[in-house]
Short mmCIF file of C-alpha atoms in Angstrom, two decimals:
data_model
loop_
_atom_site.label_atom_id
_atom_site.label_comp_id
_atom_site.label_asym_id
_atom_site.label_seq_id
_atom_site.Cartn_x
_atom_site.Cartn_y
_atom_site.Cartn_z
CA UNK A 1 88.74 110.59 60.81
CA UNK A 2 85.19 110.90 62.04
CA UNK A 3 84.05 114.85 62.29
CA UNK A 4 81.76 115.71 65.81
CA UNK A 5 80.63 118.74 66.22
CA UNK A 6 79.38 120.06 69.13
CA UNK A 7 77.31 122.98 69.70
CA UNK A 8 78.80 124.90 72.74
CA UNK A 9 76.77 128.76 72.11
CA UNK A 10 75.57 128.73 75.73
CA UNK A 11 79.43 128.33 76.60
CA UNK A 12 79.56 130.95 79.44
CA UNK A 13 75.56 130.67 80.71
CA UNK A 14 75.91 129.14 84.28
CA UNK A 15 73.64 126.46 81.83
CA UNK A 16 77.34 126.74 79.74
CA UNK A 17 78.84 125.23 82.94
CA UNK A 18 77.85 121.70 81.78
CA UNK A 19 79.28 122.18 78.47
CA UNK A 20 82.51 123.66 79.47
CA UNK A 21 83.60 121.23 82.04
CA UNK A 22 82.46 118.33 79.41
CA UNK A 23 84.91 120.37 76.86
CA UNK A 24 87.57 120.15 79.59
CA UNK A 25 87.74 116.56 80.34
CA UNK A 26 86.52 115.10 76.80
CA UNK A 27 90.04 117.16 75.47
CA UNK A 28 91.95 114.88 78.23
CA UNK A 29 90.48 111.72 77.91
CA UNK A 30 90.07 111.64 73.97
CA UNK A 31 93.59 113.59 72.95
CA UNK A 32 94.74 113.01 69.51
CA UNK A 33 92.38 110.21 68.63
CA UNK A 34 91.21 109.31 64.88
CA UNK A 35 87.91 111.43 66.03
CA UNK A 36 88.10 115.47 65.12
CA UNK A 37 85.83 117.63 67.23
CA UNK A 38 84.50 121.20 66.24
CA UNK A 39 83.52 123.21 68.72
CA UNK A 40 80.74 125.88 67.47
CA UNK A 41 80.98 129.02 69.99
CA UNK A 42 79.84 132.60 69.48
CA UNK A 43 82.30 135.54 68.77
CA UNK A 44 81.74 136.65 72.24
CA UNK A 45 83.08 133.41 74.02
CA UNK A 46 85.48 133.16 70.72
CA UNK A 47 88.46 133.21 72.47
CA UNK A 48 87.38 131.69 76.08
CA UNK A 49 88.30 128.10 74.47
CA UNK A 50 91.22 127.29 73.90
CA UNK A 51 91.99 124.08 72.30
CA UNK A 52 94.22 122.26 73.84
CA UNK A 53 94.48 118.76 71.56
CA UNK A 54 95.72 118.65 68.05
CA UNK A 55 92.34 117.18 67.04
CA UNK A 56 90.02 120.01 68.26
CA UNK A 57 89.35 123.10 66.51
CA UNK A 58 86.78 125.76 66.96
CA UNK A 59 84.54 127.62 64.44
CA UNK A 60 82.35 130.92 64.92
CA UNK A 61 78.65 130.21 64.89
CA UNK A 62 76.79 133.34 65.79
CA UNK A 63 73.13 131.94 66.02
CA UNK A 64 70.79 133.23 69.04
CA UNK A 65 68.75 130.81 70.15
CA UNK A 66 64.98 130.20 68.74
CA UNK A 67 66.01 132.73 65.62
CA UNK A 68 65.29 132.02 62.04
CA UNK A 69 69.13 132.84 62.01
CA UNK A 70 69.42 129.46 64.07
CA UNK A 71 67.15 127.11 62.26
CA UNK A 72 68.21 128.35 58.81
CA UNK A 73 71.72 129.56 59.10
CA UNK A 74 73.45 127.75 61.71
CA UNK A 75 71.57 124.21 59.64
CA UNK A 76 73.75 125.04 56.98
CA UNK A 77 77.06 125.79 59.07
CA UNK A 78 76.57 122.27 60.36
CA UNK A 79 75.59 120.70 57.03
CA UNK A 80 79.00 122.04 55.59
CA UNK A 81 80.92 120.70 57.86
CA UNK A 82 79.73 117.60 57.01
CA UNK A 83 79.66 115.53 60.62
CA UNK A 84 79.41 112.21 61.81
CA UNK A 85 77.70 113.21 64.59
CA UNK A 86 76.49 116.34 66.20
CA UNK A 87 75.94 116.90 69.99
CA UNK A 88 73.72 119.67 71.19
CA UNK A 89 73.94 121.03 74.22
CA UNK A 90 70.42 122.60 74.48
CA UNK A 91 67.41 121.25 73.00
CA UNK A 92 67.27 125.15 71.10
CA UNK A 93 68.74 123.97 68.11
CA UNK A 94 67.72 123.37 64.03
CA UNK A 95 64.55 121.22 63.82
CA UNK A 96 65.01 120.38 60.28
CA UNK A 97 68.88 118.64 61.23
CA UNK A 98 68.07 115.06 60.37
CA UNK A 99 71.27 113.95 60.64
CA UNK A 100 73.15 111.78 63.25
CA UNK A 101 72.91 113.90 66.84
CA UNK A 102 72.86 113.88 70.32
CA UNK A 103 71.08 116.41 72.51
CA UNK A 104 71.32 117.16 76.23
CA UNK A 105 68.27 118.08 77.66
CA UNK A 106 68.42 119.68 80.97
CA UNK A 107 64.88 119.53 82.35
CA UNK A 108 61.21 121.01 81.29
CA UNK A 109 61.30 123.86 84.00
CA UNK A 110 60.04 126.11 81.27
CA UNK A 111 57.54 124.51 80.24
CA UNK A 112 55.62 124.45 83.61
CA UNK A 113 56.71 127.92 85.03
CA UNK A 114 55.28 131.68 83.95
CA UNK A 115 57.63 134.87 83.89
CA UNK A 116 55.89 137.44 85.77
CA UNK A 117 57.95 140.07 83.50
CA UNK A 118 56.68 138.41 80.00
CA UNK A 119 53.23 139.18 78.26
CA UNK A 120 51.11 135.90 79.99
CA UNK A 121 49.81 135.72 76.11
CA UNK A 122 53.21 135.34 74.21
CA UNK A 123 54.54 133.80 77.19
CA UNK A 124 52.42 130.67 76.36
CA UNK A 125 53.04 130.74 73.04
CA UNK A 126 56.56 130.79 73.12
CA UNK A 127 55.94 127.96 75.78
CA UNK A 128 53.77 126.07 73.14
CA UNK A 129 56.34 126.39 70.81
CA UNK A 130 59.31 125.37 73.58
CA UNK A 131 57.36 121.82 73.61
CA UNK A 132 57.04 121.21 70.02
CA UNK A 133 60.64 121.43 69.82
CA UNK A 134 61.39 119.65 72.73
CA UNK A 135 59.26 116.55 71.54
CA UNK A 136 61.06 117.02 68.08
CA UNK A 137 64.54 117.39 69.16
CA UNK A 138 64.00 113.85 71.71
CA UNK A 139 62.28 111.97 68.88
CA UNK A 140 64.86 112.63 66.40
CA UNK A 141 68.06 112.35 68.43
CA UNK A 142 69.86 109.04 68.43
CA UNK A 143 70.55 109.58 72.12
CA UNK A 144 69.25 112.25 74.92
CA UNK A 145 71.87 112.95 77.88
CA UNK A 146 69.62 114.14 80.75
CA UNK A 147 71.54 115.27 84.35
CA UNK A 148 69.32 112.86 86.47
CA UNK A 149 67.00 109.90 86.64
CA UNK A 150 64.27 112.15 87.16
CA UNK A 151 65.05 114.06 84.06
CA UNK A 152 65.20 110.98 82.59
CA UNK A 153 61.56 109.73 83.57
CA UNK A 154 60.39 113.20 83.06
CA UNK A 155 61.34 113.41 79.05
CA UNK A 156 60.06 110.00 78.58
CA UNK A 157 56.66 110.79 79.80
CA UNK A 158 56.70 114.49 78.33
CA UNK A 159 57.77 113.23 74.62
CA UNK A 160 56.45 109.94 74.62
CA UNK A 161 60.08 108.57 73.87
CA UNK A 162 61.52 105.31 74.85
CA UNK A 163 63.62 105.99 77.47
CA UNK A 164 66.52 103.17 76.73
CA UNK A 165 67.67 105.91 74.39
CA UNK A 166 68.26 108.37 77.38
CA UNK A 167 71.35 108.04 79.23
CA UNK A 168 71.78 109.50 82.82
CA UNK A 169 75.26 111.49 83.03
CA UNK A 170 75.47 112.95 85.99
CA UNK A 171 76.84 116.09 86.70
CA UNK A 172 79.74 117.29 89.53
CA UNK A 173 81.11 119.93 91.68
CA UNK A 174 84.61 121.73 92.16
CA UNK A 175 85.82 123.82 94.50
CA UNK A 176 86.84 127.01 93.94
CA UNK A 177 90.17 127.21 93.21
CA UNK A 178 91.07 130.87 93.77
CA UNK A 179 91.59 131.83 97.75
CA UNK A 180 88.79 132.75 99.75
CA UNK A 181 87.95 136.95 99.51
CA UNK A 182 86.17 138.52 102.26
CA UNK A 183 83.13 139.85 101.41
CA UNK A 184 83.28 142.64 103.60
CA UNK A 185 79.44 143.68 103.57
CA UNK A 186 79.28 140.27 106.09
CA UNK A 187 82.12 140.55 107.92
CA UNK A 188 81.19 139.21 111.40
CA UNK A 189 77.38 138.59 110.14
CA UNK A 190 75.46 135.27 110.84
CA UNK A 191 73.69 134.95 106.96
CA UNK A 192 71.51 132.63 105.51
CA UNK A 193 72.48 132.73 101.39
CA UNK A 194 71.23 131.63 97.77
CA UNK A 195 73.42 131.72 94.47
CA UNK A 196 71.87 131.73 91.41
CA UNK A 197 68.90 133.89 89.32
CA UNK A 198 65.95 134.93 91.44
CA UNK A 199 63.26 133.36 88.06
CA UNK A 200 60.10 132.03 89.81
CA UNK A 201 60.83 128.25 89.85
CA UNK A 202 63.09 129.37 92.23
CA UNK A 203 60.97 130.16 95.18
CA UNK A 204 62.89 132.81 96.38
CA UNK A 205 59.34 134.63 97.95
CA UNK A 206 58.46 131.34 99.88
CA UNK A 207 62.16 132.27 101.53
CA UNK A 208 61.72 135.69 102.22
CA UNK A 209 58.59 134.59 104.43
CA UNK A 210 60.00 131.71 106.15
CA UNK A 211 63.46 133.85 106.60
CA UNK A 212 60.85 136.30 108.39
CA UNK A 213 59.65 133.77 110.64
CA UNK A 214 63.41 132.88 111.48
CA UNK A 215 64.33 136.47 112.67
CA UNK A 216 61.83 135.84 115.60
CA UNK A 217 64.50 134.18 117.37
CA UNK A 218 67.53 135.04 115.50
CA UNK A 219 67.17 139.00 114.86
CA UNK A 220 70.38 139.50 113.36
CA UNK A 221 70.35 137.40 110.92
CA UNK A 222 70.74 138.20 107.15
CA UNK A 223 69.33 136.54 104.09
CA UNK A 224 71.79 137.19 101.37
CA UNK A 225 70.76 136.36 97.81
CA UNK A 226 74.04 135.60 95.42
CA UNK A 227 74.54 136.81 91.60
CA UNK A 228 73.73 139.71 89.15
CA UNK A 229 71.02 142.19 90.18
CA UNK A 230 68.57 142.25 87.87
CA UNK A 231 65.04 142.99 87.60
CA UNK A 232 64.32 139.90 88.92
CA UNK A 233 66.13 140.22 91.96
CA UNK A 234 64.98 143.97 92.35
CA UNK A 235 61.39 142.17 92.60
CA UNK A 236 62.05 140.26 95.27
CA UNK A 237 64.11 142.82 97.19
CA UNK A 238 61.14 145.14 96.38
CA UNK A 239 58.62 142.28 98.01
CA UNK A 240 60.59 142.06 101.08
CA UNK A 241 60.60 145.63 101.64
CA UNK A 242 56.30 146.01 100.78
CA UNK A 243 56.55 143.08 103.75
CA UNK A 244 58.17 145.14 105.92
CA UNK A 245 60.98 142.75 106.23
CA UNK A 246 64.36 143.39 107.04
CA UNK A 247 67.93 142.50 106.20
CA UNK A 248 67.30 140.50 102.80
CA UNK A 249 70.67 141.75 100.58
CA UNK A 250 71.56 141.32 97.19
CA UNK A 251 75.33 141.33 96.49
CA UNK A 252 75.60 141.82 92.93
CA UNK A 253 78.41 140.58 90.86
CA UNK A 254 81.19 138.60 93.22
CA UNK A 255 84.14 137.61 92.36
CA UNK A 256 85.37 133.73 92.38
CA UNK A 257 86.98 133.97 95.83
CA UNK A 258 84.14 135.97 97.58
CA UNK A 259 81.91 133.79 96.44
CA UNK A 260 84.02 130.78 98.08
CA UNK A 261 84.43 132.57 100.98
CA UNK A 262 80.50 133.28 101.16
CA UNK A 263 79.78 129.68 101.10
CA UNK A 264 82.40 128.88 103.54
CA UNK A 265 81.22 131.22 106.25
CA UNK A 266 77.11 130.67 105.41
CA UNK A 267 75.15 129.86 108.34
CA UNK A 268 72.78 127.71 105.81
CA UNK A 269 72.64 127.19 102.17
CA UNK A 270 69.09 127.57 101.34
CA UNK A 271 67.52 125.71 97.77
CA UNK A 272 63.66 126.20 98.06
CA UNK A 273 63.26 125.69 94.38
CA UNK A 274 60.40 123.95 92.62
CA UNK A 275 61.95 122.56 89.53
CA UNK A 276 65.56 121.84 89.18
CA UNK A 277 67.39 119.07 86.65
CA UNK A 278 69.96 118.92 88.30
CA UNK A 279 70.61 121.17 91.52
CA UNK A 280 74.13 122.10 91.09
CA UNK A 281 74.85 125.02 94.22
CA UNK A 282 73.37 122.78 96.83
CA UNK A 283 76.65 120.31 95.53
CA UNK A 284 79.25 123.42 95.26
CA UNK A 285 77.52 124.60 99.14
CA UNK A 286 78.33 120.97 99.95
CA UNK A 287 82.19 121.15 98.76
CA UNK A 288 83.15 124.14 100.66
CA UNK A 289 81.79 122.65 103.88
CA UNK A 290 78.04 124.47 103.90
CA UNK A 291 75.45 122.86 105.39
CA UNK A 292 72.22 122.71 103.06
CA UNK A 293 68.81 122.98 103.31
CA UNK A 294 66.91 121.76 100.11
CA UNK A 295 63.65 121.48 98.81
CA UNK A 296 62.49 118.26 98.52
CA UNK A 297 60.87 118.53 95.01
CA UNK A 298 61.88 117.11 91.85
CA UNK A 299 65.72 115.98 91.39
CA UNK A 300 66.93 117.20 94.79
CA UNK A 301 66.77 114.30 96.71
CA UNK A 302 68.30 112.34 94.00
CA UNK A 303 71.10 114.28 94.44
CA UNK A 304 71.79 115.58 97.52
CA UNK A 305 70.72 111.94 99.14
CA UNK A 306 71.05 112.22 103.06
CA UNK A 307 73.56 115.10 102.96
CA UNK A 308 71.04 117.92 103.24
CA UNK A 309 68.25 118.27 105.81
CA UNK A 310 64.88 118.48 103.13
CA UNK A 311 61.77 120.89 103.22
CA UNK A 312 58.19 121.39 101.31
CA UNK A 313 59.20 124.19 99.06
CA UNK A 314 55.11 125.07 99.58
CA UNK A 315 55.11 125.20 102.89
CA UNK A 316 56.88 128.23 104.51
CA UNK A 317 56.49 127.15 108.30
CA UNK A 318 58.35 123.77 107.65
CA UNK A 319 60.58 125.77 105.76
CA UNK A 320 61.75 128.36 108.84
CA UNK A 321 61.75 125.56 111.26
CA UNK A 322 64.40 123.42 109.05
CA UNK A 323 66.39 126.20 108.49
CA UNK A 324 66.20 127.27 112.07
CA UNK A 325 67.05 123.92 113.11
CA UNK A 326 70.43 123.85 111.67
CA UNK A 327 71.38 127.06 113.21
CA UNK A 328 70.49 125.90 116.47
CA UNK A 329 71.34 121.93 116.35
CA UNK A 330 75.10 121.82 115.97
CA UNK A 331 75.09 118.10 116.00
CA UNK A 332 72.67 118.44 112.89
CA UNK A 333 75.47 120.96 111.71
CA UNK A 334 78.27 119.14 111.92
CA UNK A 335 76.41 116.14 110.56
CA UNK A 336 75.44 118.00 107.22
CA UNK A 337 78.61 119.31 106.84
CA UNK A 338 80.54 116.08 107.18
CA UNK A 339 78.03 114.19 104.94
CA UNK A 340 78.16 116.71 101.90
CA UNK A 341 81.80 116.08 101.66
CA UNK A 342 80.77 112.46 101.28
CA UNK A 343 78.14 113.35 99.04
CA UNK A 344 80.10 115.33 96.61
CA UNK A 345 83.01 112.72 96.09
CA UNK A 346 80.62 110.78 94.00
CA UNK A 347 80.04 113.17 91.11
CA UNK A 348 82.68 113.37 88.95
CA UNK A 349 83.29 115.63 85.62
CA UNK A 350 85.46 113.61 84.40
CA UNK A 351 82.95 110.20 84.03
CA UNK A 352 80.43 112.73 82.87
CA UNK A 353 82.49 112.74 80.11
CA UNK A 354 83.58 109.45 79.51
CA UNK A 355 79.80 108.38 79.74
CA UNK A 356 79.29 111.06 77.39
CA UNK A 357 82.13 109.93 74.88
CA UNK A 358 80.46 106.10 75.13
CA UNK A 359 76.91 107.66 74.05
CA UNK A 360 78.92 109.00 71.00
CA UNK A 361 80.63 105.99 69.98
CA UNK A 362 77.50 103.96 70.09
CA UNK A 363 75.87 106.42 68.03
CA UNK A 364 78.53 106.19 65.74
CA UNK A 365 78.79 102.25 65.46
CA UNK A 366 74.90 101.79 64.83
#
């Protein structure tokens, strides 16, 4: 029976999303084979997997990323375990493994974007050091899974890789399951809303001015950014109050079903960002029957195709009068809406992992 282990520590990051709906579906398509699977997880998400197939077990592998603990400690969990192949998730992982691997590598967002909150001096270093790994992690997997054919291009040229050994698996979408939860803050509110962190790549200030614009004609409107408050998000809240504009809200934590119900009632999905791999919450705005506005940069128009109506995340008056449009066209609307249900039916989790599972037993034949 051939061991693979596969490193799931980012298991509940929204980055941990990938990893556990691959977990998921690679437990129902490859049940009980002659291959054994070992899941590494921290003692925090311990007891969030639960195996499900006689031939997958988990183990405890309490490693933070870019630690000493990492490259020296979790290189020997792995090496004792004695694998056919390992699959990374991230590219944070031991340098030193030379043995059989595969590594998902999400995009280089990092590596081209400052954090206003880190020293600008250690900041580059620890960007400096972010590329040295990612060029050593791509030349010394067998295979790199990237979420997109711009991802794809992009590590090629970045590492200097061939890029026959990167394999596009795209990503998906569900619906949320759970019924829809009012979020009572918006009851009876027109809003304009964004999921996710508020980290620069994001554009979130670019927003705040073009949402400004918007309120000309549509006063009443709310821009409602969606997730954890942090200090991130208290920056932006803070620059939209030094700009003396109004009605941009943070919610905070939601729960599963507010946070369907928030996309279900949304005047406008908004995704301004700069950078993205893969662009998953314009696809989950999509499912729930949102219509989206989306930058045009990077990956986005790979993957939102003609479903979403697409803006220069630079340019803050083309911004406002896209996102104005769809409030006010509701041919436009109803157009979006109807193609992102067309657009999300072809993303599915379940050939990400079957696509997945064929990069593994190639690497294991050669």
């Amino acid at each position: 029976m051939k061991r693979i282990v596969i490193d799931a520590r980012e298991y509940p990051s929204s980055t941990g999303r990938y990893i556990r709906k691959f977990l998921e579906y690679l437990e129902k398509i490859d049940a009980n084979s002659d291959r054994e699977y070992v899941v590494l997880l921290k003692s925090a998400d311990f007891d969030s997997f639960q195996p499900k197939a006689s031939n997958f077990k988990k183990v405890r592998a309490d490693f933070k990323e870019f630690t000493f603990s990492e490259q020296i400690g979790l290189l020997r969990l792995i090496r004792n375990l004695k694998p056919a192949l390992v699959h990374f998730g991230m590219v944070q992982q031991p340098v030193m493994f030379t043995g059989n691997k595969v590594t998902t590598m999400h995009d280089l967002t990092t590596l081209r974007f400052m954090n206003p909150e880190k020293n600008p001096t250690l900041f580059k270093i620890k960007q400096s050091v972010y590329g040295f790994v990612n060029k050593r992690v791509a030349r010394s997997s067998k295979a790199i899974l990237v979420p997109s054919e711009f991802v794809k291009q992009d590590v090629a040229n970045y590492t200097r890789v061939n890029p026959e050994k990167i394999e596009v698996t795209y990503e998906s979408a569900d619906k949320i399951s759970v019924p829809a939860e009012e979020f009572a803050p918006l009851k009876n509110q027109q809003f304009l809303m964004y999921v996710g962190r508020a980290l620069p790549h994001k554009n979130l200030m670019n927003l705040i001015d073009a949402f400004s614009l918007i309120k000309e004609k549509h006063p009443l409107l709310k821009l409602v950014l969606v997730g954890k408050k942090d200090s991130h998000i208290e920056r932006h809240l803070a620059y939209a109050a030094s700009k003396n504009i109004p009605d941009v809200m943070a919610t905070g934590y939601v729960s599963e079903g507010q946070l369907r119900w928030l996309y279900e009632n949304t005047a406008c999905y908004c995704f301004p960002s700069l950078s993205e791999g893969f662009g998953l919450p314009s696809l989950e705005a999509m499912a729930h029957g949102a219509p989206v506005a989306s930058s045009n940069a990077t990956c986005l128009p790979e993957v939102n195709g003609d479903a979403a109506i697409y803006i220069n995340p630079t340019n803050i008056q083309e911004m406002a009068k896209a996102i104005s449009l769809v409030l006010e066209d509701q041919h436009l609307r109803k157009e979006l809406i109807a193609k992102g249900y067309e657009q999300v039916k072809k993303y599915s989790w379940q050939r990400m992992a079957q696509e997945t599972l064929q990069v593994y037993l190639k690497c294991l034949s050669d």
